[in-house]
mmCIF file of C-alpha atoms and ligand atoms in Angstrom:
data_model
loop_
_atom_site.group_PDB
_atom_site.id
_atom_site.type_symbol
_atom_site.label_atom_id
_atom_site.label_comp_id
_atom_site.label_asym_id
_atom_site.label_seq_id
_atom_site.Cartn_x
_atom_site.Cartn_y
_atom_site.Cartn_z
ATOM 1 C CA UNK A 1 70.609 42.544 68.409
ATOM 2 C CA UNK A 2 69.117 45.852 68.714
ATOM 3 C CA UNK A 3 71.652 48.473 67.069
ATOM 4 C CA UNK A 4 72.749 51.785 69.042
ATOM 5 C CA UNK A 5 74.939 54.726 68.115
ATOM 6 C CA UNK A 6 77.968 53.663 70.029
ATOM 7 C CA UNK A 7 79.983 56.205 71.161
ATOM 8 C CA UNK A 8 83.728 54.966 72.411
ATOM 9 C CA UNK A 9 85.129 54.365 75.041
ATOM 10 C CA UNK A 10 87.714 57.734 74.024
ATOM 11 C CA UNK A 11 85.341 60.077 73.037
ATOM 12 C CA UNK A 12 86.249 63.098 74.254
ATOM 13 C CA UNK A 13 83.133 64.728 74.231
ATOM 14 C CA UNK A 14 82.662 68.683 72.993
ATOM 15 C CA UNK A 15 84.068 72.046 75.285
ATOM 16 C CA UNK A 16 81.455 73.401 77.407
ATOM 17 C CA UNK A 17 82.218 76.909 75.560
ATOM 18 C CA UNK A 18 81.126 75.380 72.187
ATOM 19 C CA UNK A 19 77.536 75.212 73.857
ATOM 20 C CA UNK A 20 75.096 77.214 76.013
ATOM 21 C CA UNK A 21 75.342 75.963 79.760
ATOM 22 C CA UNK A 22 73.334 77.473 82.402
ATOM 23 C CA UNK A 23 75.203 79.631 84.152
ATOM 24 C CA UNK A 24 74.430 77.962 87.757
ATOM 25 C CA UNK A 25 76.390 74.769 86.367
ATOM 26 C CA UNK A 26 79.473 76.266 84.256
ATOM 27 C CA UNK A 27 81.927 75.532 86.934
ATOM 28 C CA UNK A 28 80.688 71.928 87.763
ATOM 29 C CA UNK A 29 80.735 70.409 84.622
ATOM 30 C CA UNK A 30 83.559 69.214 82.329
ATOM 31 C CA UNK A 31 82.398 68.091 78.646
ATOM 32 C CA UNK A 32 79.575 68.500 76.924
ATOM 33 C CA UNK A 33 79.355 64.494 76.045
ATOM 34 C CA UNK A 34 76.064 64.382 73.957
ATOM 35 C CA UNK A 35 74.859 67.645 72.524
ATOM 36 C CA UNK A 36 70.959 68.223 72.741
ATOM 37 C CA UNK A 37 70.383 68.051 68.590
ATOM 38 C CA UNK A 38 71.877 64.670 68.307
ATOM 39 C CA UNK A 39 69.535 63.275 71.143
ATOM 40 C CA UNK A 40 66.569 64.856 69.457
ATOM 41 C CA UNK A 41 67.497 63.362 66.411
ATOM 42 C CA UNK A 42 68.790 59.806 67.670
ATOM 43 C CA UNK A 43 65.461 59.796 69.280
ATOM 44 C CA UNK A 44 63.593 60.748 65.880
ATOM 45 C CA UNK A 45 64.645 57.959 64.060
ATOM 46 C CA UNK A 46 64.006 56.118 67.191
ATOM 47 C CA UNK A 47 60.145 56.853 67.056
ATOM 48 C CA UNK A 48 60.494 55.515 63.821
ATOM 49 C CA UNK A 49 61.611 51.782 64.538
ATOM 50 C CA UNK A 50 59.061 51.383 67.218
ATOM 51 C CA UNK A 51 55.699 52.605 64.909
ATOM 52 C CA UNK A 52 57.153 50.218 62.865
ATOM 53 C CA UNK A 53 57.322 47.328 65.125
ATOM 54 C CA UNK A 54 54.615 48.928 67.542
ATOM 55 C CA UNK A 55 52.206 50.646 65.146
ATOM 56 C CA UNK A 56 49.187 48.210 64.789
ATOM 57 C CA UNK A 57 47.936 48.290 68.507
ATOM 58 C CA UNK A 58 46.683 50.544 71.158
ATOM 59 C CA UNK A 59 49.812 51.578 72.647
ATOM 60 C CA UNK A 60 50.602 52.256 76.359
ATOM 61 C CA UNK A 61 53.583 54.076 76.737
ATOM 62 C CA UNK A 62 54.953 53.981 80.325
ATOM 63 C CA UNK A 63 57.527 56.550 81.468
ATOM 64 C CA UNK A 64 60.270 55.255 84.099
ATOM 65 C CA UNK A 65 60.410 58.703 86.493
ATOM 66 C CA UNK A 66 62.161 60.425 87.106
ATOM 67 C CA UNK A 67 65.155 60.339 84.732
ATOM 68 C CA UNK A 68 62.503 59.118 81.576
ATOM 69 C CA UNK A 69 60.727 62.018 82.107
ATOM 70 C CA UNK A 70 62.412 64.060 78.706
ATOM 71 C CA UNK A 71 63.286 61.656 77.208
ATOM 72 C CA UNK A 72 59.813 59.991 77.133
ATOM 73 C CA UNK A 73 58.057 63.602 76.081
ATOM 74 C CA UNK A 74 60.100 64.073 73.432
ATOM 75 C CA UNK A 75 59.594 60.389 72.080
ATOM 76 C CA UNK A 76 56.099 60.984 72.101
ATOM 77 C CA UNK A 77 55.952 63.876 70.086
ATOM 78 C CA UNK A 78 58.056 62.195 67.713
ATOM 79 C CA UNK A 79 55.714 59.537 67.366
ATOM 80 C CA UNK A 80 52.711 61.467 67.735
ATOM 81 C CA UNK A 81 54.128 63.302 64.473
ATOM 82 C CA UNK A 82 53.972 60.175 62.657
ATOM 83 C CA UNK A 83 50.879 59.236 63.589
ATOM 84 C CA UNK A 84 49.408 62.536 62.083
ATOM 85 C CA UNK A 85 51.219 61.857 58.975
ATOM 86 C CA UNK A 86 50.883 58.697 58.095
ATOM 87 C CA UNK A 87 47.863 56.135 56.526
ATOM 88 C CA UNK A 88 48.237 54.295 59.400
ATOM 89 C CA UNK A 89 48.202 55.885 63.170
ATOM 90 C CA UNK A 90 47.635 54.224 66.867
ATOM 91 C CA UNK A 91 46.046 55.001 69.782
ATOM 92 C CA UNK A 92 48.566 56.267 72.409
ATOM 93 C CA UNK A 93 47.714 56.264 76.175
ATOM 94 C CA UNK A 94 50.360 57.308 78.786
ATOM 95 C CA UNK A 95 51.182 56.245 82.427
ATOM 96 C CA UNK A 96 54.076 57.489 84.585
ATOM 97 C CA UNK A 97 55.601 55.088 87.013
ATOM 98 C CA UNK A 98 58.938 55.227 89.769
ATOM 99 C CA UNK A 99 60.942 52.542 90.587
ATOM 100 C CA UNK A 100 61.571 51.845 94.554
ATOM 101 C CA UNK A 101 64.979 49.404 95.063
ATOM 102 C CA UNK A 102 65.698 47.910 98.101
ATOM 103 C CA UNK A 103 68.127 46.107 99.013
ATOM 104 C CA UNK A 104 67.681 43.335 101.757
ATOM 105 C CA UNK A 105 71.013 41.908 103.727
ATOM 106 C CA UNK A 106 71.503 38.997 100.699
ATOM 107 C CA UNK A 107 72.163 41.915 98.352
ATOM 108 C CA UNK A 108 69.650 40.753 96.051
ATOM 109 C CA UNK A 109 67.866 43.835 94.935
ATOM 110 C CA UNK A 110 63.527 43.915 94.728
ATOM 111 C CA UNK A 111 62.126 46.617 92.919
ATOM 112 C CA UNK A 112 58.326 48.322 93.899
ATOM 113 C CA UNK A 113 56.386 49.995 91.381
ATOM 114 C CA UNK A 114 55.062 53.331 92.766
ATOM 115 C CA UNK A 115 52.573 55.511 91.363
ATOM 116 C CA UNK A 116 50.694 55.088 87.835
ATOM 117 C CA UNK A 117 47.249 53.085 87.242
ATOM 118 C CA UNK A 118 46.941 49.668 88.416
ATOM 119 C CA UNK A 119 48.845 47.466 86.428
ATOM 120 C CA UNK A 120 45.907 44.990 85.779
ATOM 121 C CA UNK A 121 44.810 48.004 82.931
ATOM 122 C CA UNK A 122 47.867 46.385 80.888
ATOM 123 C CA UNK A 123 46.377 43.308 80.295
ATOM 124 C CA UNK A 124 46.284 42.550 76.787
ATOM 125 C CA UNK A 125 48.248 46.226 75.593
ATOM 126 C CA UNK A 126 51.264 46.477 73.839
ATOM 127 C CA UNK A 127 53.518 48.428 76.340
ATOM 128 C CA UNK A 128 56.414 50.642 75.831
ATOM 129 C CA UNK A 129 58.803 50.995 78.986
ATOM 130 C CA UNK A 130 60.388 54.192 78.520
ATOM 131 C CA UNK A 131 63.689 54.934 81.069
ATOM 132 C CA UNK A 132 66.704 57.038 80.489
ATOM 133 C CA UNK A 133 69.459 54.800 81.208
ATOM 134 C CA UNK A 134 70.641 50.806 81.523
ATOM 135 C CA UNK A 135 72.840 50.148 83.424
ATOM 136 C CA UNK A 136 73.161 46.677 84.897
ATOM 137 C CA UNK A 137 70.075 45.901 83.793
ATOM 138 C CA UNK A 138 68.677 44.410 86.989
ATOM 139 C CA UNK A 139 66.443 46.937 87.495
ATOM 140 C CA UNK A 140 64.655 46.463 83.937
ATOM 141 C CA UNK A 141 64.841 42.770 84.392
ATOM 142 C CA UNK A 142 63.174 42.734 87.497
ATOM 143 C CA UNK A 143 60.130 45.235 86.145
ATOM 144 C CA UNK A 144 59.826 43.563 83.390
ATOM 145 C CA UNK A 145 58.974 39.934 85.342
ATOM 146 C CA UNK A 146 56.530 42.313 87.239
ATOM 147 C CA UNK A 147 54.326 43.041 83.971
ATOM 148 C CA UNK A 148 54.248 40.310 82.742
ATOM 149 C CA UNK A 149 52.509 39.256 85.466
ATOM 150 C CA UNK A 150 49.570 40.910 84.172
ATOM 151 C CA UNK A 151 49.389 39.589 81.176
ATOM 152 C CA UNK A 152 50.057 42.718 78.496
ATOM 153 C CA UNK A 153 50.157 41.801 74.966
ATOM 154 C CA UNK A 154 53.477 42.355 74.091
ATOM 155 C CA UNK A 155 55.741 44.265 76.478
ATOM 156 C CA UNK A 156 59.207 46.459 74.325
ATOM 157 C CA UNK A 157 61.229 48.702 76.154
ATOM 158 C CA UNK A 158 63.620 51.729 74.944
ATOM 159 C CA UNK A 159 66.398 52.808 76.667
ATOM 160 C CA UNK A 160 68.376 56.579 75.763
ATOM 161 C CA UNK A 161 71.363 55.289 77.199
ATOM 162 C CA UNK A 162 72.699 51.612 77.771
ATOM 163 C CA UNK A 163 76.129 52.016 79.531
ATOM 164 C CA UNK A 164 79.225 49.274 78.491
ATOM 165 C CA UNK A 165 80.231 48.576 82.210
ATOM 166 C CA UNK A 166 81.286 45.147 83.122
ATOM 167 C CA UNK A 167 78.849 45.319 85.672
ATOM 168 C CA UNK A 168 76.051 44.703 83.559
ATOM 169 C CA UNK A 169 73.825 41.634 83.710
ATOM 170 C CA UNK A 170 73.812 41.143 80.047
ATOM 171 C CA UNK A 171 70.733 42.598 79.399
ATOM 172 C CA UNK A 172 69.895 44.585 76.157
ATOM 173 C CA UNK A 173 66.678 46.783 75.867
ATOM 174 C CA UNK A 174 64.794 46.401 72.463
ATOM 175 C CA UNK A 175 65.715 49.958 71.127
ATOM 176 C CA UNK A 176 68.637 51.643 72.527
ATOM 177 C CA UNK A 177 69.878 55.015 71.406
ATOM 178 C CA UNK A 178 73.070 55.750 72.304
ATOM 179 C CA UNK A 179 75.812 52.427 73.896
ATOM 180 C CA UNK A 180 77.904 55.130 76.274
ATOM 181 C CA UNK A 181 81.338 54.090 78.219
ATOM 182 C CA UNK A 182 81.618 53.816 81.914
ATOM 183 C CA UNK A 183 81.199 57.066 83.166
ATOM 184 C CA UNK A 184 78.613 58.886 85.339
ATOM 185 C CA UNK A 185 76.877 61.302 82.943
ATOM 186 C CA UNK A 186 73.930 64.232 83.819
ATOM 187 C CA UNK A 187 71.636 66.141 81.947
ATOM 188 C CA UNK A 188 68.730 65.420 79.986
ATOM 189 C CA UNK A 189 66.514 64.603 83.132
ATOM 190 C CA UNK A 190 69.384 62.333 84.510
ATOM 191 C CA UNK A 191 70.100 63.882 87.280
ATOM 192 C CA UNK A 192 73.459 64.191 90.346
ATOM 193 C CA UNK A 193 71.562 63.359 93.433
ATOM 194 C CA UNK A 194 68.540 65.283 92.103
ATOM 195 C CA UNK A 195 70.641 68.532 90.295
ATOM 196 C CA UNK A 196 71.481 68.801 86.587
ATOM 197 C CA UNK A 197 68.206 67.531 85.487
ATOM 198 C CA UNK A 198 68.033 71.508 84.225
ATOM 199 C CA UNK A 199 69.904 70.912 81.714
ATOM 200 C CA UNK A 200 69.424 70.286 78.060
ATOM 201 C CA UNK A 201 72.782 68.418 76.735
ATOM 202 C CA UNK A 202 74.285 65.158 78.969
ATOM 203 C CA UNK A 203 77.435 66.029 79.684
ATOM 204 C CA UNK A 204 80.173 64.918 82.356
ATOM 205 C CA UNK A 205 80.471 66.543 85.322
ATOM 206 C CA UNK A 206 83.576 68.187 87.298
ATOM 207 C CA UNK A 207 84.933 67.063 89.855
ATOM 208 C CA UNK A 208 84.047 70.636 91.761
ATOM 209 C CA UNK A 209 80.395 69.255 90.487
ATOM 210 C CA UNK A 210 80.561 66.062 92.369
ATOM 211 C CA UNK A 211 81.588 67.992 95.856
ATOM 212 C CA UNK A 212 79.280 70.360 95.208
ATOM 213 C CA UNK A 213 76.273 68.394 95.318
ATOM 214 C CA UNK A 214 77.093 65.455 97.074
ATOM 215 C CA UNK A 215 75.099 64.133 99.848
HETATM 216 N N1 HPA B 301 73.817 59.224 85.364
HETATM 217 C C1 HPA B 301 72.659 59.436 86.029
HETATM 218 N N2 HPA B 301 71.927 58.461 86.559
HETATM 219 C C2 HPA B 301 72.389 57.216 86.418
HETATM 220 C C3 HPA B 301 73.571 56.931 85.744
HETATM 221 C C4 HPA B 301 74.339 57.989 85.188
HETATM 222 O O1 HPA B 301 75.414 57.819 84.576
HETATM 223 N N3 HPA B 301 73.724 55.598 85.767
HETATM 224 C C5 HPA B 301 72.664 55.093 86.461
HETATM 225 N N4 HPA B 301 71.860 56.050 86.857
HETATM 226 MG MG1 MG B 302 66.271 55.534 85.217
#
C-alpha cells in the first residue's frame, strides 16, 4: 500500500501567530494545519519515489486544475532537479486538465475532461495525474477509466492530500503525501469557493471564514 505521512485524527495543528498569514485572511482562519516547509519537503522526497518508479520513460505529467496547480509546479521542479543531477534523466512534457462533475437525478456522478491536448497524444506514455486532494475517490476513479481508454503506457497518480472520511470509495492513489482527518482544509491552491488559494500553508478555516465567503 502506498505509505503517507499520516497526520491524526487530534492534531491540533500550529497558531496562526507562529506563521506569516496574509493579512486579508487573519480573521478567517483558525490553525495553521500543514506549514508550507513540510509540504515542500513531503513533496521532495515525493519526486523521489516516482523517478524511481517513473524514470525510464517519456513522462507526461498532467495537472488536475485548479487545486493541482502548486502542488504540481512544485513537484516538477523537484523532479526536474533530479533529472539534472542524476546519470539517468527523462523527458518531461506537461498538460493541464479540469474536471467537470455532474450529477444526473440517479446520483451517479460523470466526470468531463475540459481543456488540455487531446487525450489520444497519451497513447503509449507513462502518465502522472497530479491533483491536490482525494477524497472519495470517485472522481479519480472515474478519470482514470477515461485514460485508459486511450491506451497510455502506464497511467500513476499522486495525490497531496488523501482525506480518512468514511465516505471514501476505498480508493488509494499510488503516492500520497500527507493521509489528513475529516476536515475541510484551504491553502496551497485548495481553495473556499475560489478564496484562500493565496495562501502558502493549508490551514483550517474559521468559522467567520466560512460566512465570509460562502456562496
Ligand atoms: N478543501 C478544499 N477542497 C476540497 C477539499 C478540502 O478539504 N475536499 C475536497 N475538495
Ligand atoms: Mg482537486
Amino acid at each position: 500500500m502506498s505509505s503517507s505521512l499520516e497526520i491524526p485524527d487530534d492534531e491540533k495543528g500550529y497558531d496562526l501567530d507562529l506563521f506569516c498569514i496574509p493579512k486579508h485572511y487573519e480573521n478567517d482562519l483558525e490553525r495553521v494545519f500543514i506549514p508550507h516547509g513540510l509540504i515542500m519537503d513531503r513533496t521532495e522526497r515525493l519526486a523521489r519515489d516516482i523517478m524511481r518508479d517513473l524514470g525510464e520513460h517519456h513522462i507526461v505529467a498532467l495537472c488536475v486544475l485548479k487545486g493541482g496547480y502548486k502542488f504540481f509546479a512544485d513537484l516538477l521542479d523537484y523532479i526536474k532537479t533530479l533529472n539534472r543531477n542524476s546519470d539517468k534523466s527523462v523527458p518531461l512534457t506537461v498538460d493541464f486538465i479540469r474536471l467537470k462533475s455532474y450529477s444526473n437525478d440517479e446520483c451517479t456522478n460523470s466526470v468531463k475532461v475540459i481543456g488540455g491536448d487531446e487525450l489520444s497524444a497519451l497513447s503509449g506514455k507513462n502518465v502522472l495525474i497530479v491533483e491536490d486532494i482525494v477524497e472519495t475517490g470517485k472522481t479519480m476513479q472515474t478519470l482514470l477509466s477515461i485514460l485508459n481508454g486511450y491506451n497510455p503506457k502506464m497511467v500513476k497518480v499522486v495525490s497531496l492530500l488523501v482525506k480518512r472520511t468514511p465516505r471514501s470509495s476505498g480508493y488509494r492513489p499510488d503516492y500520497i503525501g500527507f493521509e489528513i482527518p475529516d476536515k475541510f482544509v484551504v491553502g496551497y491552491a485548495l481553495d473556499y469557493n475560489e478564496y484562500f488559494r493565496d495562501l502558502s500553508h493549508i490551514c483550517v478555516m474559521s468559522e467567520q471564514g466560512k460566512q465570509k465567503y460562502k456562496v
